[in-house]
Structure formats: C-alpha cells, structure tokens
Tab-separated table of C-alpha atoms and ligand atoms in Angstrom:
chain	number	residue	atom	x	y	z
V	1	MET	CA	0.035	-0.008	0.106
V	2	PRO	CA	2.677	2.367	-0.783
V	3	GLY	CA	1.783	5.626	-2.096
V	4	PHE	CA	4.634	7.087	-0.106
V	5	GLU	CA	6.949	5.606	-2.501
V	6	TYR	CA	5.887	8.109	-5.118
V	7	ILE	CA	5.860	11.492	-3.205
V	8	GLY	CA	7.438	13.833	-5.687
V	9	GLU	CA	7.414	16.908	-7.720
V	10	ALA	CA	3.736	16.968	-8.266
V	11	GLU	CA	2.905	16.754	-4.637
V	12	HIS	CA	5.371	19.302	-3.861
V	13	ARG	CA	3.926	21.595	-6.596
V	14	GLN	CA	0.523	21.167	-5.069
V	15	VAL	CA	1.390	22.145	-1.425
V	16	LEU	CA	3.310	25.214	-2.796
V	17	GLU	CA	-0.016	26.310	-4.444
V	18	VAL	CA	-1.693	26.100	-0.900
V	19	MET	CA	1.123	27.856	0.708
V	20	ALA	CA	1.231	30.633	-1.894
V	21	SER	CA	-2.489	31.366	-1.290
V	22	GLY	CA	-1.806	31.272	2.413
V	23	VAL	CA	-5.339	29.800	2.902
V	24	LEU	CA	-4.770	26.419	4.853
V	25	MET	CA	-8.651	25.883	5.738
V	26	ARG	CA	-11.132	24.135	3.412
V	27	TYR	CA	-13.732	26.574	4.434
V	28	GLY	CA	-14.264	30.293	4.084
V	29	PHE	CA	-11.740	32.854	3.284
V	30	ASP	CA	-13.453	33.122	-0.319
V	31	GLY	CA	-11.500	36.195	-1.003
V	32	PRO	CA	-8.125	35.473	-0.193
V	33	ARG	CA	-8.110	31.986	-1.653
V	34	LYS	CA	-8.586	33.280	-5.163
V	35	GLY	CA	-10.733	30.412	-6.312
V	36	GLN	CA	-8.471	27.817	-4.794
V	37	TRP	CA	-10.453	24.924	-3.186
V	38	LYS	CA	-8.073	21.927	-2.861
V	39	CYS	CA	-10.550	19.797	-0.525
V	40	ARG	CA	-13.336	20.399	-2.991
V	41	GLU	CA	-10.984	19.596	-5.918
V	42	LEU	CA	-9.927	16.270	-4.509
V	43	GLU	CA	-13.769	15.596	-3.576
V	44	GLU	CA	-14.752	15.974	-7.248
V	45	ASN	CA	-11.976	13.885	-8.592
V	46	LEU	CA	-12.387	11.060	-6.178
V	47	ALA	CA	-16.345	11.302	-7.042
V	48	THR	CA	-15.385	11.118	-10.788
V	49	ARG	CA	-12.628	8.502	-10.355
V	50	PHE	CA	-14.684	6.182	-8.072
V	51	GLY	CA	-17.775	6.537	-9.872
V	52	VAL	CA	-19.953	7.776	-7.213
V	53	ARG	CA	-22.041	11.019	-6.627
V	54	ARG	CA	-20.490	12.228	-3.691
V	55	ALA	CA	-17.212	12.200	-1.977
V	56	HIS	CA	-16.352	14.133	1.378
V	57	VAL	CA	-12.741	14.144	2.673
V	58	CYS	CA	-12.160	14.147	6.158
V	59	SER	CA	-8.818	13.601	8.502
V	60	SER	CA	-8.340	9.999	8.522
V	61	GLY	CA	-9.903	6.891	7.701
V	62	THR	CA	-10.915	6.379	11.128
V	63	SER	CA	-12.981	9.599	11.235
V	64	ALA	CA	-14.425	8.462	8.070
V	65	LEU	CA	-15.658	5.158	9.937
V	66	SER	CA	-16.994	7.464	12.984
V	67	THR	CA	-18.554	9.665	10.346
V	68	ALA	CA	-20.220	6.569	8.395
V	69	LEU	CA	-21.436	5.067	11.577
V	70	ALA	CA	-22.960	8.327	12.621
V	71	VAL	CA	-24.497	9.294	9.446
V	72	CYS	CA	-25.921	5.840	9.186
V	73	GLY	CA	-27.733	6.296	12.521
V	74	VAL	CA	-25.574	3.852	14.403
V	75	GLY	CA	-25.639	4.736	17.980
V	76	ALA	CA	-25.985	3.505	21.728
V	77	GLY	CA	-26.807	-0.296	21.800
V	78	ASP	CA	-26.952	-0.747	18.253
V	79	GLU	CA	-25.097	-3.847	17.030
V	80	VAL	CA	-22.595	-3.760	14.039
V	81	VAL	CA	-21.568	-6.840	12.402
V	82	LEU	CA	-18.023	-6.784	11.426
V	83	PRO	CA	-15.050	-9.046	10.815
V	84	PRO	CA	-12.234	-10.085	13.353
V	85	PHE	CA	-9.655	-9.468	10.752
V	86	THR	CA	-9.564	-5.697	10.045
V	87	PHE	CA	-7.766	-2.883	11.692
V	88	VAL	CA	-8.433	-1.975	15.255
V	89	ALA	CA	-9.989	1.506	13.955
V	90	ASP	CA	-13.160	-0.339	12.995
V	91	LEU	CA	-13.523	-1.830	16.702
V	92	GLU	CA	-12.742	1.689	18.313
V	93	THR	CA	-15.082	3.441	16.079
V	94	VAL	CA	-17.876	1.237	16.702
V	95	LEU	CA	-17.188	1.417	20.534
V	96	LEU	CA	-16.876	5.037	20.745
V	97	ALA	CA	-20.255	5.524	19.007
V	98	GLY	CA	-21.785	3.471	21.747
V	99	ALA	CA	-22.506	0.643	19.643
V	100	VAL	CA	-21.641	-3.047	20.059
V	101	PRO	CA	-19.373	-5.070	17.960
V	102	VAL	CA	-20.537	-8.369	16.633
V	103	PHE	CA	-18.157	-10.665	15.166
V	104	ALA	CA	-18.928	-12.649	11.925
V	105	ASP	CA	-16.235	-15.226	10.521
V	106	ILE	CA	-14.122	-14.612	7.679
V	107	ASP	CA	-13.363	-17.161	5.030
V	108	GLU	CA	-10.640	-17.697	2.295
V	109	THR	CA	-11.452	-14.430	0.907
V	110	LEU	CA	-9.842	-13.004	4.032
V	111	CYS	CA	-13.118	-10.955	4.427
V	112	LEU	CA	-16.622	-11.613	5.872
V	113	ASP	CA	-18.497	-15.058	5.014
V	114	PRO	CA	-21.928	-14.082	4.140
V	115	ARG	CA	-23.424	-17.189	5.959
V	116	SER	CA	-21.572	-16.285	9.089
V	117	VAL	CA	-22.987	-12.655	8.509
V	118	ALA	CA	-26.478	-14.017	8.110
V	119	ALA	CA	-25.971	-15.859	11.452
V	120	ALA	CA	-24.930	-12.996	13.272
V	121	MET	CA	-27.985	-10.872	12.460
V	122	THR	CA	-30.252	-10.087	15.304
V	123	PRO	CA	-33.317	-7.577	15.617
V	124	ARG	CA	-30.757	-5.213	17.063
V	125	THR	CA	-28.224	-5.357	14.029
V	126	LYS	CA	-28.332	-1.819	12.505
V	127	ALA	CA	-25.126	-2.148	10.256
V	128	VAL	CA	-22.900	-4.643	8.699
V	129	LEU	CA	-19.520	-2.970	8.374
V	130	ALA	CA	-17.597	-5.107	5.328
V	131	VAL	CA	-13.932	-4.456	5.453
V	132	HIS	CA	-12.130	-5.136	2.196
V	133	MET	CA	-8.639	-6.427	3.492
V	134	CYS	CA	-5.396	-6.489	2.044
V	135	GLY	CA	-6.360	-4.687	-1.381
V	136	ALA	CA	-9.149	-6.838	-2.689
V	137	MET	CA	-12.823	-7.546	-2.243
V	138	ALA	CA	-15.094	-9.227	0.250
V	139	ARG	CA	-18.083	-11.155	-1.543
V	140	ILE	CA	-19.779	-7.882	-1.696
V	141	ASP	CA	-22.669	-8.823	-3.767
V	142	ALA	CA	-23.941	-11.632	-1.404
V	143	ILE	CA	-23.297	-9.144	1.595
V	144	MET	CA	-25.192	-6.413	-0.149
V	145	GLU	CA	-28.139	-8.827	-0.852
V	146	LEU	CA	-28.010	-9.872	2.707
V	147	CYS	CA	-28.302	-6.499	3.829
V	148	ARG	CA	-30.956	-5.580	1.622
V	149	THR	CA	-33.032	-8.763	2.941
V	150	HIS	CA	-32.791	-7.950	6.378
V	151	GLN	CA	-32.976	-4.074	5.861
V	152	VAL	CA	-29.668	-3.489	7.461
V	153	THR	CA	-27.332	-0.708	6.462
V	154	LEU	CA	-24.240	-1.894	4.624
V	155	ILE	CA	-21.012	0.284	5.320
V	156	GLU	CA	-17.765	-0.509	3.495
V	157	ASP	CA	-14.440	0.119	4.801
V	158	ALA	CA	-12.241	0.135	1.648
V	159	ALA	CA	-9.229	1.946	3.486
V	160	GLN	CA	-6.883	-0.883	2.302
V	161	ALA	CA	-8.544	-1.280	-1.191
V	162	ALA	CA	-8.468	2.194	-2.984
V	163	GLY	CA	-8.742	1.372	-6.543
V	164	ALA	CA	-10.032	-2.163	-6.270
V	165	THR	CA	-13.286	-3.073	-8.035
V	166	PHE	CA	-15.792	-5.903	-7.945
V	167	HIS	CA	-17.149	-6.469	-11.303
V	168	GLY	CA	-15.861	-3.100	-12.770
V	169	LYS	CA	-17.561	-1.258	-9.750
V	170	ALA	CA	-15.155	0.501	-7.265
V	171	LEU	CA	-15.056	-1.110	-3.644
V	172	GLY	CA	-16.498	1.588	-1.506
V	173	THR	CA	-19.442	2.219	-3.616
V	174	PHE	CA	-21.740	-0.679	-2.931
V	175	GLY	CA	-22.853	0.077	0.682
V	176	ARG	CA	-24.630	3.360	1.783
V	177	VAL	CA	-21.372	4.796	2.868
V	178	GLY	CA	-17.755	3.514	1.645
V	179	CYS	CA	-14.811	4.769	3.574
V	180	LEU	CA	-11.243	5.327	2.344
V	181	SER	CA	-8.149	6.102	4.274
V	182	PHE	CA	-5.032	8.186	2.818
V	183	ASP	CA	-2.746	7.644	5.944
V	184	TYR	CA	0.761	7.095	5.325
V	185	VAL	CA	0.894	3.390	4.201
V	186	LYS	CA	-2.080	3.199	2.095
V	187	THR	CA	-2.356	2.940	-1.720
V	188	ILE	CA	-2.601	6.626	-2.217
V	189	THR	CA	-1.669	9.104	0.675
V	190	CYS	CA	-1.905	12.610	1.863
V	191	GLY	CA	0.163	11.934	5.119
V	192	GLU	CA	-3.072	11.651	7.100
V	193	GLY	CA	-6.706	11.633	5.547
V	194	GLY	CA	-9.656	9.975	4.389
V	195	ALA	CA	-13.015	10.212	2.792
V	196	VAL	CA	-16.383	8.768	2.721
V	197	LEU	CA	-18.153	8.026	-0.718
V	198	THR	CA	-22.104	7.852	-1.140
V	199	ASP	CA	-24.527	8.040	-3.891
V	200	ASP	CA	-27.250	9.274	-1.317
V	201	GLU	CA	-27.445	13.085	-1.192
V	202	GLU	CA	-29.005	13.121	2.572
V	203	THR	CA	-26.281	10.932	3.745
V	204	TYR	CA	-23.705	13.302	1.915
V	205	ARG	CA	-25.529	16.306	3.531
V	206	LEU	CA	-25.352	14.660	6.984
V	207	ALA	CA	-21.549	13.603	6.697
V	208	GLN	CA	-20.158	16.892	5.380
V	209	ALA	CA	-21.981	18.508	8.462
V	210	TYR	CA	-21.098	15.853	10.980
V	211	THR	CA	-17.192	16.356	10.128
V	212	ASP	CA	-17.517	19.869	10.920
V	213	HIS	CA	-19.301	20.335	14.111
V	214	GLY	CA	-22.720	20.189	12.612
V	215	HIS	CA	-22.306	23.177	10.355
V	216	ASP	CA	-24.985	23.109	7.552
V	217	HIS	CA	-22.649	25.138	5.187
V	218	ALA	CA	-25.618	26.587	3.676
V	219	GLY	CA	-24.475	30.082	3.339
V	220	ALA	CA	-21.364	31.879	2.335
V	221	ASP	CA	-20.861	33.152	5.915
V	222	ARG	CA	-19.379	30.280	8.126
V	223	GLY	CA	-20.010	32.124	11.239
V	224	ALA	CA	-24.002	32.297	10.449
V	225	ASP	CA	-24.276	28.681	9.532
V	226	GLY	CA	-27.022	26.612	11.220
V	227	HIS	CA	-26.096	23.680	13.167
V	228	PRO	CA	-29.034	21.004	12.763
V	229	HIS	CA	-27.016	18.519	14.741
V	230	ILE	CA	-23.750	18.007	16.523
V	231	GLY	CA	-20.648	16.725	15.141
V	232	ALA	CA	-16.947	16.573	15.653
V	233	ASN	CA	-13.932	18.315	13.963
V	234	PHE	CA	-12.856	15.797	11.384
V	235	ARG	CA	-11.779	18.285	8.709
V	236	LEU	CA	-9.096	17.770	6.296
V	237	SER	CA	-6.603	20.803	5.649
V	238	GLU	CA	-6.066	22.312	2.269
V	239	LEU	CA	-2.376	21.069	2.516
V	240	HIS	CA	-3.166	17.584	2.928
V	241	ALA	CA	-5.840	17.737	0.516
V	242	ALA	CA	-3.392	19.194	-2.064
V	243	VAL	CA	-0.925	16.046	-1.830
V	244	GLY	CA	-4.358	13.939	-2.034
V	245	VAL	CA	-5.035	15.618	-5.521
V	246	ALA	CA	-1.333	14.666	-6.741
V	247	GLN	CA	-1.854	11.347	-5.564
V	248	LEU	CA	-5.151	10.376	-6.864
V	249	ALA	CA	-3.930	11.414	-10.305
V	250	ARG	CA	-1.230	8.647	-10.135
V	251	LEU	CA	-3.525	5.922	-8.761
V	252	ASP	CA	-3.994	4.099	-12.058
V	253	GLU	CA	-0.220	4.298	-12.396
V	254	ILE	CA	0.114	2.717	-8.987
V	255	LEU	CA	-2.273	0.113	-9.696
V	256	GLU	CA	-0.629	-0.879	-13.008
V	257	VAL	CA	2.860	-1.470	-11.339
V	258	GLN	CA	1.403	-3.323	-8.113
V	259	ARG	CA	-0.586	-5.710	-10.494
V	260	ARG	CA	2.616	-6.301	-12.823
V	261	HIS	CA	4.683	-7.175	-9.769
V	262	LYS	CA	2.230	-9.221	-8.084
V	263	ALA	CA	1.602	-11.163	-11.178
V	264	MET	CA	5.146	-12.058	-11.657
V	265	LEU	CA	5.295	-13.475	-8.257
V	266	LYS	CA	1.867	-15.305	-8.283
V	267	ASP	CA	2.742	-16.743	-11.690
V	268	GLY	CA	6.156	-17.749	-10.389
V	269	LEU	CA	4.720	-19.422	-7.061
V	270	ALA	CA	1.649	-21.146	-8.882
V	271	GLY	CA	1.870	-25.058	-8.934
V	272	ILE	CA	3.594	-25.176	-5.359
V	273	ARG	CA	2.228	-28.224	-3.811
V	274	GLY	CA	0.265	-27.382	-0.814
V	275	LEU	CA	0.344	-23.467	-1.622
V	276	GLN	CA	-3.030	-21.893	-1.968
V	277	PHE	CA	-3.601	-18.115	-2.922
V	278	ARG	CA	-6.298	-16.015	-1.126
V	279	GLU	CA	-9.537	-16.562	-2.879
V	280	LEU	CA	-10.609	-13.555	-5.119
V	281	PRO	CA	-14.213	-13.175	-6.010
V	282	ASP	CA	-13.221	-11.115	-8.813
V	283	PRO	CA	-9.482	-11.454	-9.576
V	284	ALA	CA	-9.565	-8.598	-12.281
V	285	GLY	CA	-10.618	-6.208	-9.609
V	286	ASP	CA	-7.727	-6.841	-7.190
V	287	SER	CA	-5.543	-3.569	-6.502
V	288	ALA	CA	-2.736	-5.893	-5.766
V	289	THR	CA	-1.398	-4.171	-2.579
V	290	PHE	CA	-0.601	-7.539	-1.163
V	291	LEU	CA	0.078	-11.124	-2.177
V	292	SER	CA	-1.697	-13.211	0.212
V	293	VAL	CA	-0.840	-17.329	0.477
V	294	LEU	CA	-2.369	-19.925	2.568
V	295	LEU	CA	-0.344	-22.858	3.693
V	296	PRO	CA	-1.831	-26.327	4.920
V	297	SER	CA	-1.464	-25.657	8.436
V	298	GLU	CA	-0.743	-23.162	11.363
V	299	HIS	CA	2.526	-24.893	11.840
V	300	ASP	CA	3.472	-24.728	8.211
V	301	ALA	CA	2.723	-20.935	8.044
V	302	ARG	CA	4.640	-20.244	11.148
V	303	GLN	CA	7.459	-21.996	9.793
V	304	ALA	CA	7.314	-20.210	6.467
V	305	ALA	CA	6.976	-16.740	7.960
V	306	LYS	CA	10.157	-17.323	9.977
V	307	ALA	CA	12.042	-18.918	6.936
V	308	LEU	CA	10.855	-16.074	4.590
V	309	ALA	CA	12.267	-13.507	7.186
V	310	GLU	CA	15.501	-15.414	7.204
V	311	ALA	CA	15.805	-15.421	3.484
V	312	GLY	CA	15.587	-11.798	3.623
V	313	VAL	CA	12.096	-11.805	1.967
V	314	ASP	CA	10.923	-8.320	3.847
V	315	GLY	CA	7.337	-7.029	4.145
V	316	CYS	CA	5.721	-10.329	5.006
V	317	PHE	CA	3.052	-10.316	7.648
V	318	TYR	CA	1.865	-13.204	9.770
V	319	TRP	CA	-1.440	-11.557	10.852
V	320	TYR	CA	-2.570	-14.426	13.411
V	321	ASP	CA	-0.202	-13.000	15.722
V	322	ASN	CA	-0.586	-9.359	15.085
V	323	ASN	CA	-2.152	-7.120	17.411
V	324	TRP	CA	-3.444	-4.324	15.054
V	325	HIS	CA	-5.262	-6.607	12.749
V	326	TYR	CA	-6.467	-9.756	14.250
V	327	HIS	CA	-8.732	-10.260	17.270
V	328	ARG	CA	-6.645	-12.811	19.210
V	329	LYS	CA	-4.573	-9.763	20.547
V	330	TRP	CA	-7.055	-7.443	21.109
V	331	ASP	CA	-7.317	-7.763	24.825
V	332	HIS	CA	-7.656	-4.124	25.593
V	333	ILE	CA	-10.629	-3.905	23.104
V	334	LYS	CA	-12.439	-7.079	24.406
V	335	THR	CA	-12.022	-5.786	28.004
V	336	PHE	CA	-13.248	-2.307	27.104
V	337	THR	CA	-10.160	-0.687	28.378
V	338	SER	CA	-10.212	3.143	27.709
V	339	PRO	CA	-9.178	6.107	29.558
V	340	GLY	CA	-12.950	7.036	30.314
V	341	ARG	CA	-15.710	4.164	30.784
V	342	LEU	CA	-17.266	3.103	27.561
V	343	ALA	CA	-20.969	3.139	27.195
V	344	ILE	CA	-20.983	-0.668	26.369
V	345	ASP	CA	-19.196	-1.252	29.670
V	346	ARG	CA	-21.416	1.086	31.700
V	347	PHE	CA	-24.566	-0.180	30.393
V	348	GLY	CA	-23.629	-3.792	30.062
V	349	TYR	CA	-25.397	-4.457	26.610
V	350	GLY	CA	-23.556	-6.742	24.245
V	351	SER	CA	-21.977	-10.071	24.792
V	352	ASP	CA	-18.744	-10.628	26.632
V	353	LEU	CA	-15.989	-10.221	24.161
V	354	THR	CA	-13.195	-12.063	26.120
V	355	LYS	CA	-15.295	-15.247	25.774
V	356	ILE	CA	-15.773	-15.160	21.878
V	357	THR	CA	-14.286	-18.017	19.948
V	358	LEU	CA	-13.729	-17.821	16.090
V	359	PRO	CA	-12.560	-21.297	14.993
V	360	GLN	CA	-13.340	-20.742	11.192
V	361	SER	CA	-11.671	-17.328	11.152
V	362	ASP	CA	-8.630	-18.656	13.116
V	363	ALA	CA	-8.341	-21.692	10.729
V	364	VAL	CA	-7.904	-19.093	7.740
V	365	ILE	CA	-5.735	-16.485	9.501
V	366	GLY	CA	-3.703	-19.204	11.049
V	367	ARG	CA	-2.516	-20.326	7.736
V	368	THR	CA	-2.097	-17.156	5.939
V	369	ILE	CA	0.935	-14.907	5.115
V	370	SER	CA	0.628	-11.659	3.267
V	371	MET	CA	3.262	-10.068	1.340
V	372	LEU	CA	3.454	-6.243	0.557
V	373	ILE	CA	3.910	-5.245	-3.018
V	374	LYS	CA	6.177	-2.391	-3.526
V	375	LEU	CA	6.287	0.080	-6.371
V	376	ARG	CA	9.927	0.854	-6.385
V	377	TRP	CA	11.044	-2.712	-6.887
V	378	THR	CA	12.818	-3.499	-10.174
V	379	GLU	CA	12.228	-6.376	-12.302
V	380	GLU	CA	15.428	-7.891	-11.114
V	381	HIS	CA	14.407	-7.286	-7.621
V	382	VAL	CA	11.276	-9.199	-8.207
V	383	ARG	CA	12.857	-12.057	-9.824
V	384	ASP	CA	15.475	-12.338	-6.944
V	385	ARG	CA	12.510	-12.094	-4.332
V	386	LEU	CA	10.672	-14.735	-6.253
V	387	ALA	CA	13.574	-17.102	-6.214
V	388	ARG	CA	14.128	-16.621	-2.486
V	389	MET	CA	10.282	-17.174	-1.683
V	390	LYS	CA	10.377	-20.307	-4.134
V	391	SER	CA	13.277	-21.878	-2.104
V	392	VAL	CA	11.320	-21.450	1.195
V	393	LEU	CA	8.073	-22.509	0.101
V	394	ALA	CA	8.522	-25.230	-2.268
K	1	PLP	C1	-5.832	2.209	7.935
K	1	PLP	C2	-7.118	1.664	7.954
K	1	PLP	C3	-8.214	2.253	8.815
K	1	PLP	C4	-8.038	3.627	9.216
K	1	PLP	O1	-7.416	4.534	8.394
K	1	PLP	P1	-6.520	5.893	9.214
K	1	PLP	O2	-6.359	6.767	8.009
K	1	PLP	O3	-5.185	5.285	9.535
K	1	PLP	O4	-7.309	6.421	10.435
K	1	PLP	C5	-9.279	1.712	8.728
K	1	PLP	N1	-9.496	0.545	8.297
K	1	PLP	C6	-8.572	-0.254	7.873
K	1	PLP	C7	-8.920	-1.695	7.089
K	1	PLP	C8	-7.403	0.113	7.676
K	1	PLP	O5	-6.512	-0.495	6.918
C-alpha cells in the first residue's frame, strides 16, 4: 500500500500552491483563496474516479468510519456486524459510537463470510461493516443482498482497497457509505486523511456537516451557519488535500505497477504443492497491494513466515500474531479498556467479547501469510525475491 514511494514533484507543487494562497483551511476565506479549493477539488476527482455521486474528505480513515457510523444512525446499543480480521479502528469507532461490535467469521477471501454474517444478525443489528482487506474484495454482492433482505445498512471499509473493483465497480461504492484512508501507508496518501463515498444526497449532507461540528454549510458566512445536529472536527486541511490531488492522479499508475509485480510473483509461485492463494471473488478487480498465500497448516505458516524473514524476504505479515489486525491480540478492546468508561461497559449491553471463539476465522488466518507489493522494485528485484520465496515455500 505504498503511495509514499511516489511522493515527488507533483505533490510538492500542489502544496506550494496552497502555501502561496496562504489559505490552509477548506471553509471560508473566499476572497483571499482566489478560487483555490483543494479539498473540493479532491472530492470532485474522487467522485469521478470512483464513480460515485458524492465524496467528502476528512482527517483520517478512522474519522471516515466514525462519520459513516454516525450518518447511518448507528448509536448506543446498536449492533454492528464486522470481521475479526480488520484494523483496530473499526472496533474503536464502533465502541466510541456506543454501539456493540458483533463478529462474523471470515473465509478464504480474508473477508466476511456471508453465511456467518447471516448467522450474526439479530433484531438489534443496525449495520454490517464490510472490510475489504489487503487490497481486494469481500463477497460484496452476497453481503449487499443480505443487508437488503434484512433491511440493515451496509457500510464498507475500503481503506486498504482504494482502486480495487468488483465486476468493474469501485469498492467503497456498494454500501450506503464507503470509507477510504489516505494515511501514510495506504495505496494513495496525503500524510493523514480519509474520505466517505456515497450515492445518497441526504447521507452526504449529514456527513459534510458531521465532520465540521454540524455546520450546515448553507451560506457563504461560516459564522452564520445553522447547526442542525452535533458533530466533530474531522476536517481535512488544504495542505493535505493538495497532496491527495497529486496522489489520486497517480492511482492508475500505482495500480498498474502493483498488478505487474504481483502477477510476476503469483505466476512464479503457482503450482507449488500445498500452497494456495487467497480467494478473490473477482481477480480482475484486485488492487494488488498484497499477495496473500495460505499454507496447509498453522504450523507450516509459522515455519514459512520465519524462513521467509531469514531468507531476506521483507514485508511479510503473519496476521495471526498481529495485534493491530486480528482479534486474538485485542485484549484491550475485548475488556473495553479506555481512559474513560465506554457506554457498552457502563450499560452492560452486548456479549462478553473476552469469551468469543472464532474457529473458522482462526483456521484461515492461522494459515495465511501476506506480502506487501512495492512500487519501486525493479524487475530484477522481483525475480530475486521470487527465487528466495520459491526456495522457502517449495
Ligand atoms: C488504515 C485503516 C483504517 C484507518 O485509517 P486511518 O487513516 O489510519 O485512520 C481503517 N480500516 C482499515 C482496514 C485500515 O487499514
């Protein structure tokens, strides 16, 4: 997920344009900014590139998730179904909304198993948070259908899957709201940043207000704005948006390079006995930020992860032992440990997360190793890498 590898001349020029105007904030100052609106420009370009009616940028992928939950009406006591293989931000934002996280299992797509989502639904389910992990898609068609049948809101976390598609449609545009992240290690970056995508005008109206203390942004005078509801300050600065404008323009080039590098590795590893690739519901839509392989057993995967590191194959992740991305090491989340007491703890709704068991997900993640695909690799480097990987995995 390496947009940072491409920070260069275009990003530099964009930032200088903002500095030259002196207007670093996205709202107001209409006179001095002389027609320069970087956040708006990024939003328009995002909407066009992702094929969605509205994009609204915000300060991070995490604030995009908080915004998505809020504008979809997820609040105290509401259940949100989500996968145990994700980033802690999804759990944090659900808990901070006062809502109840309910885990559904993943399958060999490394994303939600629709059958497990169906089983996790209760009359209190308000939303399903589908996370498109490691650059590629969940079974989003089946999950969408399920949400429609149960009349539950679908929110997508496409933070790790910018530019990926399912049957030609961008991930992040299937649910009522889709969330993107532009943090420093994502496919495109602006240092810190995020966006919500939606086709629904009312959802957009709520989102743009929510990220700015509920300002309705109805008139030209910010001081005179109405505040129909409360919100937060999740605004993105013009400086960050400027970097985002430059990076978004390079998204297709980034995808092209990632796909080329990944195809070389994948072709080279195909046919190794016992080695399986992550299942992709639509291989053509993979953004190719990662190559993920499944080994026959947890023991094999642990051995392979160790051997790959020893062979100098960097950028490999054994998620099963990772405390940011997999539920096994989320003790602080499961015990609701927070500087201030969380609503879920105070009111005692929801089940005891310390007691959950997810054998189906464990069986998948326990066998999985993912490898980051980099942009600056030369063909020679990829060939060398492949040779090392083959000697370990064969
Ligand atoms: C990075 C990430 C986020 C959060 O994005 P930030 O911009 O870092 O706040 C959310 N979900 C997933 C799956 C992520 O990888």
